Short mmCIF file of C-alpha atoms in Angstrom, two decimals:
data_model
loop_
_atom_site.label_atom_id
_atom_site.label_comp_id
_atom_site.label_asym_id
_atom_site.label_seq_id
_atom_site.Cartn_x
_atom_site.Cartn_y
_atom_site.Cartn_z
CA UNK A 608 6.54 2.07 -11.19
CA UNK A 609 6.15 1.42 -7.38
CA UNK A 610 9.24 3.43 -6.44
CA UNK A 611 12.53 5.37 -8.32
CA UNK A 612 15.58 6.65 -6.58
CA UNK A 613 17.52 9.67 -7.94
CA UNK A 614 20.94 10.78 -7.03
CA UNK A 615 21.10 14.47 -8.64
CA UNK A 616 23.86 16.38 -9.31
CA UNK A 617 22.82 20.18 -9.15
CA UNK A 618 26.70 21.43 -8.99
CA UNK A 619 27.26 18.92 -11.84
CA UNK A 620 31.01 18.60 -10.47
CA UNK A 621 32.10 21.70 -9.13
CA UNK A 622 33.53 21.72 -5.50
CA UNK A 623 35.16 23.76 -3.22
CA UNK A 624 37.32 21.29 -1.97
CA UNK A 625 40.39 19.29 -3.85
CA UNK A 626 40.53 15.93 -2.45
CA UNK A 627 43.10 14.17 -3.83
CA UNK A 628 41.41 10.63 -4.16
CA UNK A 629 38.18 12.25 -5.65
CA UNK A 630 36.42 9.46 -8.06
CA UNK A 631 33.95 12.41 -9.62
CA UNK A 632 37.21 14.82 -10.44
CA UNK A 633 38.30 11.52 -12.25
CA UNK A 634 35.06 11.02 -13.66
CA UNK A 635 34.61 13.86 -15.08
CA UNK A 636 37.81 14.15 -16.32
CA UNK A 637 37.68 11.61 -19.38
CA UNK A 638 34.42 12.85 -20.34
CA UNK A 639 33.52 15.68 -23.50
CA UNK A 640 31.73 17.80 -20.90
CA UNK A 641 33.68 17.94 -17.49
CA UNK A 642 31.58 20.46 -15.76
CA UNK A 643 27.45 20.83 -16.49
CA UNK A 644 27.17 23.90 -14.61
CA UNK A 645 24.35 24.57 -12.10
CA UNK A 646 21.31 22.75 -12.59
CA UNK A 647 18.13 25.35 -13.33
CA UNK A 648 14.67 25.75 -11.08
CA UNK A 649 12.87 24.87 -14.53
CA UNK A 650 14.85 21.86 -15.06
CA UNK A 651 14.20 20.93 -11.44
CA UNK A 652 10.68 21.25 -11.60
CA UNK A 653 10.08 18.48 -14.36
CA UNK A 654 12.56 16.28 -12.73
CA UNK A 655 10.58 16.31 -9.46
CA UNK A 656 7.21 16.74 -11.22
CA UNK A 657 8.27 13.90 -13.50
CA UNK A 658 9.47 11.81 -10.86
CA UNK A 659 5.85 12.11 -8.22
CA UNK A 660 3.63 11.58 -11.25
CA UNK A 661 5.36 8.19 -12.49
CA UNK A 662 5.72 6.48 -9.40
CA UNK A 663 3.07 4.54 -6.77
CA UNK A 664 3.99 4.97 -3.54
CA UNK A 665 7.85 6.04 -2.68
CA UNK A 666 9.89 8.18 -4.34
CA UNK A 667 14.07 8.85 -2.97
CA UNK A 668 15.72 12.36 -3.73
CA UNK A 669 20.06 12.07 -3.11
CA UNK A 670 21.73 15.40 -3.82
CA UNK A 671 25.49 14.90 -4.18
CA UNK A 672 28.63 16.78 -6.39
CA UNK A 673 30.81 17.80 -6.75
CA UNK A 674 29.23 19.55 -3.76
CA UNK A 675 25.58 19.95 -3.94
CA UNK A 676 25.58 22.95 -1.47
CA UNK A 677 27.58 25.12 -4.02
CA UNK A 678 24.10 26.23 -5.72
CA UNK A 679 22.81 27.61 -2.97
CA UNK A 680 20.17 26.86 0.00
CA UNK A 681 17.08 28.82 -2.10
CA UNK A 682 17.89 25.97 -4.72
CA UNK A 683 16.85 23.15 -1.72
CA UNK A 684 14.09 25.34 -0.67
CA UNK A 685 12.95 25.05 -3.83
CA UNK A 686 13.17 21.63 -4.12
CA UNK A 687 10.62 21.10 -0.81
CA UNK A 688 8.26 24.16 -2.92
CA UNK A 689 8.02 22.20 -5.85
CA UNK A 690 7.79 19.04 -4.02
CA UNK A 691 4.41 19.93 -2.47
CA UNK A 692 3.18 21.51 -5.30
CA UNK A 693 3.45 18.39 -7.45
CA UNK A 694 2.95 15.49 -4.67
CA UNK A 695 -0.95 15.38 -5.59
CA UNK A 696 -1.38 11.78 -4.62
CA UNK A 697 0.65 11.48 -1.40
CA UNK A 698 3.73 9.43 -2.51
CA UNK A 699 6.45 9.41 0.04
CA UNK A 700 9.48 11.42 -0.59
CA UNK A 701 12.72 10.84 1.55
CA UNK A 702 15.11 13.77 0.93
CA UNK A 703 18.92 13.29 1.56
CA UNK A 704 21.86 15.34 0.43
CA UNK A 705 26.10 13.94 0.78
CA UNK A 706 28.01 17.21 1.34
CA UNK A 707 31.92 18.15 2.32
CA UNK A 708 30.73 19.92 5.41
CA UNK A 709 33.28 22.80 4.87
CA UNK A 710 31.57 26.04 3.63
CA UNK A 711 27.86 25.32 5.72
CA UNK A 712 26.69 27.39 8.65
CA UNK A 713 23.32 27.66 10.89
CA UNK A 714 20.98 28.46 8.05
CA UNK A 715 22.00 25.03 6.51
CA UNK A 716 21.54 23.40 9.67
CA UNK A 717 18.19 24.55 10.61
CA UNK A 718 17.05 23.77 6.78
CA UNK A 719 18.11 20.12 6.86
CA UNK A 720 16.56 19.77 10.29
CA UNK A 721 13.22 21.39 9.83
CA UNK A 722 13.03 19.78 6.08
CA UNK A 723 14.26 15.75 7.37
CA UNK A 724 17.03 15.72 5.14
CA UNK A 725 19.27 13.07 6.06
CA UNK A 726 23.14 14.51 5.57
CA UNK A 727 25.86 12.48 4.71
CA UNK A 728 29.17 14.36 6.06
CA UNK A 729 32.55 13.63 5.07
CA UNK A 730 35.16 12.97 7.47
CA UNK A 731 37.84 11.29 7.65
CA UNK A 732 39.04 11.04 10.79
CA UNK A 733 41.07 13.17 13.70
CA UNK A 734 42.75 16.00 11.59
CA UNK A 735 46.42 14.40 10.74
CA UNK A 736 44.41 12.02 8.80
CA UNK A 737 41.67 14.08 7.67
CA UNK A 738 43.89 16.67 6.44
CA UNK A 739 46.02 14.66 4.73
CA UNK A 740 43.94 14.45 1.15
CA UNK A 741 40.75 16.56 2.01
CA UNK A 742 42.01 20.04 0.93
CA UNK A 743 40.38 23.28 -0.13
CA UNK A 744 41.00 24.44 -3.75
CA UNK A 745 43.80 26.53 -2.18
CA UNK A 746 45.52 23.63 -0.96
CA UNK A 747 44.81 24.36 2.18
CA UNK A 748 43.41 21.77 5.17
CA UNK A 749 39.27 21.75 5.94
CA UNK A 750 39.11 19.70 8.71
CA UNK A 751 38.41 22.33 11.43
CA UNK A 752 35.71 23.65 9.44
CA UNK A 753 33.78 20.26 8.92
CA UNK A 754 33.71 19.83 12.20
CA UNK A 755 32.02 23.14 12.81
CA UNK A 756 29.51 22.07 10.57
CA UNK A 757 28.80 18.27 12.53
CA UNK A 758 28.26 20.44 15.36
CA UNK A 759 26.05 22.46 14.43
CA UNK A 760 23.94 19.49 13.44
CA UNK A 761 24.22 18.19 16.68
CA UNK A 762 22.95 21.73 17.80
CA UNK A 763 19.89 21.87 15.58
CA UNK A 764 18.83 18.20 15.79
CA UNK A 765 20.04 16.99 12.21
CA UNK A 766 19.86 13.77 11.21
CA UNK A 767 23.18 12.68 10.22
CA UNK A 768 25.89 10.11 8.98
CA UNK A 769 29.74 10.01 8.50
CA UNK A 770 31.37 8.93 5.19
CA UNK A 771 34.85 7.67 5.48
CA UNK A 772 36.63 6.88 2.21
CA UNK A 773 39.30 4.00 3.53
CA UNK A 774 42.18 5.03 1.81
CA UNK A 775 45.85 3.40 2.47
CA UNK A 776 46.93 5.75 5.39
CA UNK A 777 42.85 4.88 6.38
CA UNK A 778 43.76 1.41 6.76
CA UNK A 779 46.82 1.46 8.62
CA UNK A 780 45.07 3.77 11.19
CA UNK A 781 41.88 1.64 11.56
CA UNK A 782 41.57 1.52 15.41
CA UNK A 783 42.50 5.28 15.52
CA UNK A 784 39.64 6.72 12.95
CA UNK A 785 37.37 4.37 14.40
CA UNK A 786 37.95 5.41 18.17
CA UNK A 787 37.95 9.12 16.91
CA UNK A 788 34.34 8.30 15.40
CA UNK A 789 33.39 6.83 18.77
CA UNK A 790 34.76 9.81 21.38
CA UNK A 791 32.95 12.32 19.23
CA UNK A 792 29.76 10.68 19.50
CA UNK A 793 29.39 9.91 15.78
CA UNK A 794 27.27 6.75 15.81
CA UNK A 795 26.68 6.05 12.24
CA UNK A 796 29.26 5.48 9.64
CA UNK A 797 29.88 4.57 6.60
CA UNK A 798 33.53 3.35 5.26
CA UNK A 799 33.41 2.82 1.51
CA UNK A 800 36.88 1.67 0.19
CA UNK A 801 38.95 4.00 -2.05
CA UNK A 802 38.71 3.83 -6.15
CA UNK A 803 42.27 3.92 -8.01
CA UNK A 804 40.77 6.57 -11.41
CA UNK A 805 39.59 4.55 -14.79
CA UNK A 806 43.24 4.23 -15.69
CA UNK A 807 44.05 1.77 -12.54
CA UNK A 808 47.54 3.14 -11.96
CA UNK A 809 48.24 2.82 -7.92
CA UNK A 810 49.24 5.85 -6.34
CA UNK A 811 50.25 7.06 -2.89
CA UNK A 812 46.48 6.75 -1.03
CA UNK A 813 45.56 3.50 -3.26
CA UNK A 814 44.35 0.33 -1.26
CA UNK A 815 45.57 -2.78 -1.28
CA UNK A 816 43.83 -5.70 -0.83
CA UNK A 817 45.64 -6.81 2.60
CA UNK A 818 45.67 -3.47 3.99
CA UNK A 819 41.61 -3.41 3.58
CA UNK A 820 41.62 -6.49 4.63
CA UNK A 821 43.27 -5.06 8.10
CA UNK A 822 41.15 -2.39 8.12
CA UNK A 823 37.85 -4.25 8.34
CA UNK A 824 39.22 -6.84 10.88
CA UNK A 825 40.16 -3.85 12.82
CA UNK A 826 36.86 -2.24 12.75
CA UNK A 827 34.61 -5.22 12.89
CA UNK A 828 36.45 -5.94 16.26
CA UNK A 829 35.57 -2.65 17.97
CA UNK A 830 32.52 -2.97 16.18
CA UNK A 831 31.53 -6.40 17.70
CA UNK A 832 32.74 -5.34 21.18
CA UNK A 833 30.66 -2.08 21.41
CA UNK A 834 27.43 -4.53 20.50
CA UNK A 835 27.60 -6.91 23.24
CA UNK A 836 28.88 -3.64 25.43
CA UNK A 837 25.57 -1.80 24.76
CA UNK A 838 27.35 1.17 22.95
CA UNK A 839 26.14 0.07 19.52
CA UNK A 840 27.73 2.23 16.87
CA UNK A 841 26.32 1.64 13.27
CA UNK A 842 28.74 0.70 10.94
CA UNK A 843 27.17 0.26 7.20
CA UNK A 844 28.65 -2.67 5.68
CA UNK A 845 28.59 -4.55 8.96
CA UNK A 846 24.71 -3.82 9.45
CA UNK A 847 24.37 -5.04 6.24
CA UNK A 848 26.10 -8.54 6.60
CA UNK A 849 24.36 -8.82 10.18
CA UNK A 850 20.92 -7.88 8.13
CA UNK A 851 21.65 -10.70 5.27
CA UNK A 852 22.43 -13.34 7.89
CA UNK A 853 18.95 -12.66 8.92
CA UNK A 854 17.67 -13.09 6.14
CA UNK A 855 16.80 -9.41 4.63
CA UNK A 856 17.27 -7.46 1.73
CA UNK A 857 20.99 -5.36 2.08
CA UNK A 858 20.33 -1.69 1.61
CA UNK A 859 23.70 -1.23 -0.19
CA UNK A 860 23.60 -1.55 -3.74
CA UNK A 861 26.83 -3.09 -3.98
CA UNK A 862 25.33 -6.44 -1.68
CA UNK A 863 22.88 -7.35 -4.19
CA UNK A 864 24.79 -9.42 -6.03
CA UNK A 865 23.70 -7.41 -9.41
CA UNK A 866 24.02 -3.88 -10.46
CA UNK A 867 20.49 -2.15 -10.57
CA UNK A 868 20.16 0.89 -12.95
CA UNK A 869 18.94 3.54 -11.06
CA UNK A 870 18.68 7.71 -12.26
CA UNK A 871 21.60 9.54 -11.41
CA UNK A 872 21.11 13.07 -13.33
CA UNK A 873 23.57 15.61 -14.06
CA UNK A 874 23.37 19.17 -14.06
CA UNK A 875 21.98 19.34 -17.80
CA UNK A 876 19.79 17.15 -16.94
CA UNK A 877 21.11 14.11 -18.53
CA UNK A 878 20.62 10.50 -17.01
CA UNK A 879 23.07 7.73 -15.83
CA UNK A 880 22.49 3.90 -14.50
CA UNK A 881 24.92 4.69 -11.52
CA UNK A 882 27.11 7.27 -10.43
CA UNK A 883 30.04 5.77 -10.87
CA UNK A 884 29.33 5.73 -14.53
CA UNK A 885 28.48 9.38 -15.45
CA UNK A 886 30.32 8.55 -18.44
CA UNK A 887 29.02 9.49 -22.07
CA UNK A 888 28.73 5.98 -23.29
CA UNK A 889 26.39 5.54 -20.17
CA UNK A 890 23.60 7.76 -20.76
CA UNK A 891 20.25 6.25 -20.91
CA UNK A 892 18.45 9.90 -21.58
CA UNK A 893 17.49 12.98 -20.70
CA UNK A 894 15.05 13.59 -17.74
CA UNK A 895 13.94 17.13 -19.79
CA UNK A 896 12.87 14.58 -22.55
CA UNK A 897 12.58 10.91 -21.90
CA UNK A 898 10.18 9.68 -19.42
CA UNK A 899 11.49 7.02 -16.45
CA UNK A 900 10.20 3.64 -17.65
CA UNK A 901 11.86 4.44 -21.31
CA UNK A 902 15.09 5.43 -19.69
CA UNK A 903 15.11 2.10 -17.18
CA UNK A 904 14.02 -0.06 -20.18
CA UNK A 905 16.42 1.50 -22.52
CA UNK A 906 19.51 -0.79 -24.07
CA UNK A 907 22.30 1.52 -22.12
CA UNK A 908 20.70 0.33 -19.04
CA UNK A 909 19.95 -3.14 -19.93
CA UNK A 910 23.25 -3.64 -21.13
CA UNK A 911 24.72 -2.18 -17.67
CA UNK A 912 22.53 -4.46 -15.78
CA UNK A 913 23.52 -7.46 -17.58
CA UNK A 914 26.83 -7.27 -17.66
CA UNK A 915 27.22 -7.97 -13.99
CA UNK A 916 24.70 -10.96 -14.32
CA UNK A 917 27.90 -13.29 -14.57
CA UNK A 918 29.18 -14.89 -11.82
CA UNK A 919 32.77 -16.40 -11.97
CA UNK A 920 32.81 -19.91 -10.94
CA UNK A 921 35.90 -19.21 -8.34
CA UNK A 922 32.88 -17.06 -6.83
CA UNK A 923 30.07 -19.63 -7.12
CA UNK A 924 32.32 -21.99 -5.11
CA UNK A 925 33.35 -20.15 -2.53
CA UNK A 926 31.81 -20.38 1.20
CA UNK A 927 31.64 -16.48 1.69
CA UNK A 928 29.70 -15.25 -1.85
CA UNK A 929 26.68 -15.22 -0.01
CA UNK A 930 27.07 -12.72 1.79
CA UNK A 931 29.77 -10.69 -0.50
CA UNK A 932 28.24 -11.63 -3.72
CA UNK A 933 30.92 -10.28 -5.88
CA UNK A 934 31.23 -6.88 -4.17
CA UNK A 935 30.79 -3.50 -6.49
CA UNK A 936 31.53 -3.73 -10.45
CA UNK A 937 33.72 -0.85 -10.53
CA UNK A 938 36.03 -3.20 -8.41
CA UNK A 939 35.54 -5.94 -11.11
CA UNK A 940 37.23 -4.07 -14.04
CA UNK A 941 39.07 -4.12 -16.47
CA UNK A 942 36.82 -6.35 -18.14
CA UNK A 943 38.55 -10.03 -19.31
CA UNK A 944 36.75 -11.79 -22.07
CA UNK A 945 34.23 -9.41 -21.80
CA UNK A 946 33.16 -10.44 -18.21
CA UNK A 947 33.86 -9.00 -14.85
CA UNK A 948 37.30 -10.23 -13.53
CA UNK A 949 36.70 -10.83 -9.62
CA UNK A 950 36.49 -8.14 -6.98
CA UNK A 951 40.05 -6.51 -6.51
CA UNK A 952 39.15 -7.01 -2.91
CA UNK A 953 38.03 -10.84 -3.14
CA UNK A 954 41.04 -11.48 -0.78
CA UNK A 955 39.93 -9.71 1.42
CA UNK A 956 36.55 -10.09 1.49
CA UNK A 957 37.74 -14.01 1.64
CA UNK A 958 40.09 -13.16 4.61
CA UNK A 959 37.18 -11.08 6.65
CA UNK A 960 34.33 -13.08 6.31
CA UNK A 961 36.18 -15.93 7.47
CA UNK A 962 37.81 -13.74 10.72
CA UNK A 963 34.19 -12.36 11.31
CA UNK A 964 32.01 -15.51 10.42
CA UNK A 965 30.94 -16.03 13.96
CA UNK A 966 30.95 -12.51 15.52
CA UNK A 967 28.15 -11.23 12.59
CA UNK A 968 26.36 -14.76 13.68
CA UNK A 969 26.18 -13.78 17.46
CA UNK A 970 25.48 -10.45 16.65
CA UNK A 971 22.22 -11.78 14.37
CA UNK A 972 21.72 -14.52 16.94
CA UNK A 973 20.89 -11.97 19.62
CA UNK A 974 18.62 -9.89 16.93
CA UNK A 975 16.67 -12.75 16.58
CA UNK A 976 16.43 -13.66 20.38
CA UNK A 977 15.64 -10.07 21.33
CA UNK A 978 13.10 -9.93 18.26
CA UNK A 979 14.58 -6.51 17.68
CA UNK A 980 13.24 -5.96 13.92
#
């Protein structure tokens, strides 16, 4: 195996925060198990040991809840101990870690620096908006606090992202989140559009297709201007189109046209295809017992794989699938005939592509003049 990435789950999915559009609390909700409890130093020493000795050359660790900070910051030390005790043949290891930002302090900070963890923050925007859904288990608001915490990174050189989830509220306040991003000097972000839970009833923060629609005109416009203005800001999914149109590989999973079963493991230990399925019917193993290339070949993951080989034939007709390709799968369900339906967003993603067809080609058009790789 040349390379494996694993999104782990040490909290399993406890949090000190109560979001109210959380996908994991839904998650976890219809499972038998909601809550795995803490993930053990033993059980984290085969899954890195297991993980260096199967693979070639590259090897991805993703910590992520729940909130992953909850066990503790000896628990991450541990993870860089037990790293260089078992990395006998030099593999690369890229450490990362997707926290709330609201309980961390300078100890964190100078960990994730000195260490090269990449952090993943959430934020959601100046606090009227942030505040809104992202709420402490006492109900009470967190933005103030995650700020602290970007700060500090800034302080102690961490490398760092924002995570936006575009919810409804989100989308109507496009040019205001984004500008907010932009006068706190927070130059990467990521927006990732909000899930309705398994039972797809719309509720107050749900996203319709025309308001995302909206939202990533909005963006891609301040996006496109700060390019050509030579204040660059990274925006994910834009990157990614720009990247395709050149003729590389997207980075997000949800580009590549087909899902790809990677190892998402829970607190117990147990293994999932993706991490929006942490489901029981998902499980392809155990990482305590089954090796990697038995779990990847095993018919859980096949199946997963292969259900979102189909492509519907409104999608292999239209002008813009090659660079949406059918989006994410959990916006493809319910199933209908036992296929994926079409993207809940395939408006949109119609209506943006079309808006934004020649701004991402000028943008890639000066990539390839500058030779910027």
């Amino acid at each position: 195996m040349r390379g494996a990435a694993f999104l782990i789950k040490p909290a399993s999915g406890a949090c000190n925060m109560n979001c109210k559009y959380c996908f994991y609390a839904d998650v976890t909700a219809v499972r038998k198990v909601k809550n795995y409890g803490f993930m053990g130093e033993e059980l984290l020493e085969i899954l890195i040991q297991k993980a260096l000795t199967s693979v070639d050359e590259f090897v991805s660790f993703a910590f992520q809840g729940g909130e992953p900070t909850l066990v503790g910051l000896p628990f991450y030390q541990k993870v860089i101990e037990l790293e260089k005790k078992h990395n006998k043949r030099g593999v690369k290891i890229f450490n990362s870690i997707q926290t709330n930002g609201y309980r961390l302090n300078r100890e964190w900070a100078d960990f994730f620096a000195k260490e090269n963890f990449l952090v993943g923050i959430s934020l959601d925007g100046p606090p009227d908006i942030h505040n809104r859904y992202r709420l402490d288990i006492k109900g009470a608001p967190t933005f103030n606090a995650v700020m602290n915490s970007a700060r500090l990174f800034d302080e102690c050189g961490v490398q760092y992202n924002i995570l936006c989830v575009v919810n409804r509220l989100i989308a109507f306040n496009a040019k205001a989140v984004y500008d907010f991003f932009k006068e706190n000097n927070f130059r990467y972000l990521q927006f990732i559009p909000c899930l309705d839970g398994f039972d797809a009833k719309e509720n107050e923060f749900s996203l319709s297709s025309k308001n995302y629609a909206h939202f990533l005109k909005t963006t891609f416009d301040l996006y496109l201007k700060d390019y050509f203005s030579g204040n660059y800001i990274s925006v994910r999914n834009f990157d990614n189109y720009v990247s395709m149109l050149l003729g590389r590989q997207p980075e997000s999973c949800d580009l590549n046209g087909v899902c790809s079963a990677y190892f998402v493991v829970e607190g117990d230990g147990s293994v999932y295809p993706c991490d929006f399925y942490v489901l029981d019917e998902y499980s392809i193993g155990n990482i305590a017992v089954h090796e990697l290339q038995t779990m990847i070949d095993s018919s859980p993951a096949r199946d997963f794989r292969k259900l979102s080989l189909h492509v519907d034939d409104k999608c292999r007709q239209c002008e813009v699938y090659p660079v949406c390709r059918g989006g994410c799968r959990r916006h493809r369900e319910p199933l209908i005939e036992g296929h994926l339906r079409l993207n809940k967003y395939c408006e949109a993603y119609l209506d943006f592509f079309t808006y934004a067809r020649n701004g991402l080609n000028s943008i890639a058009s000066d990539i390839r003049e500058k030779q910027i790789i």
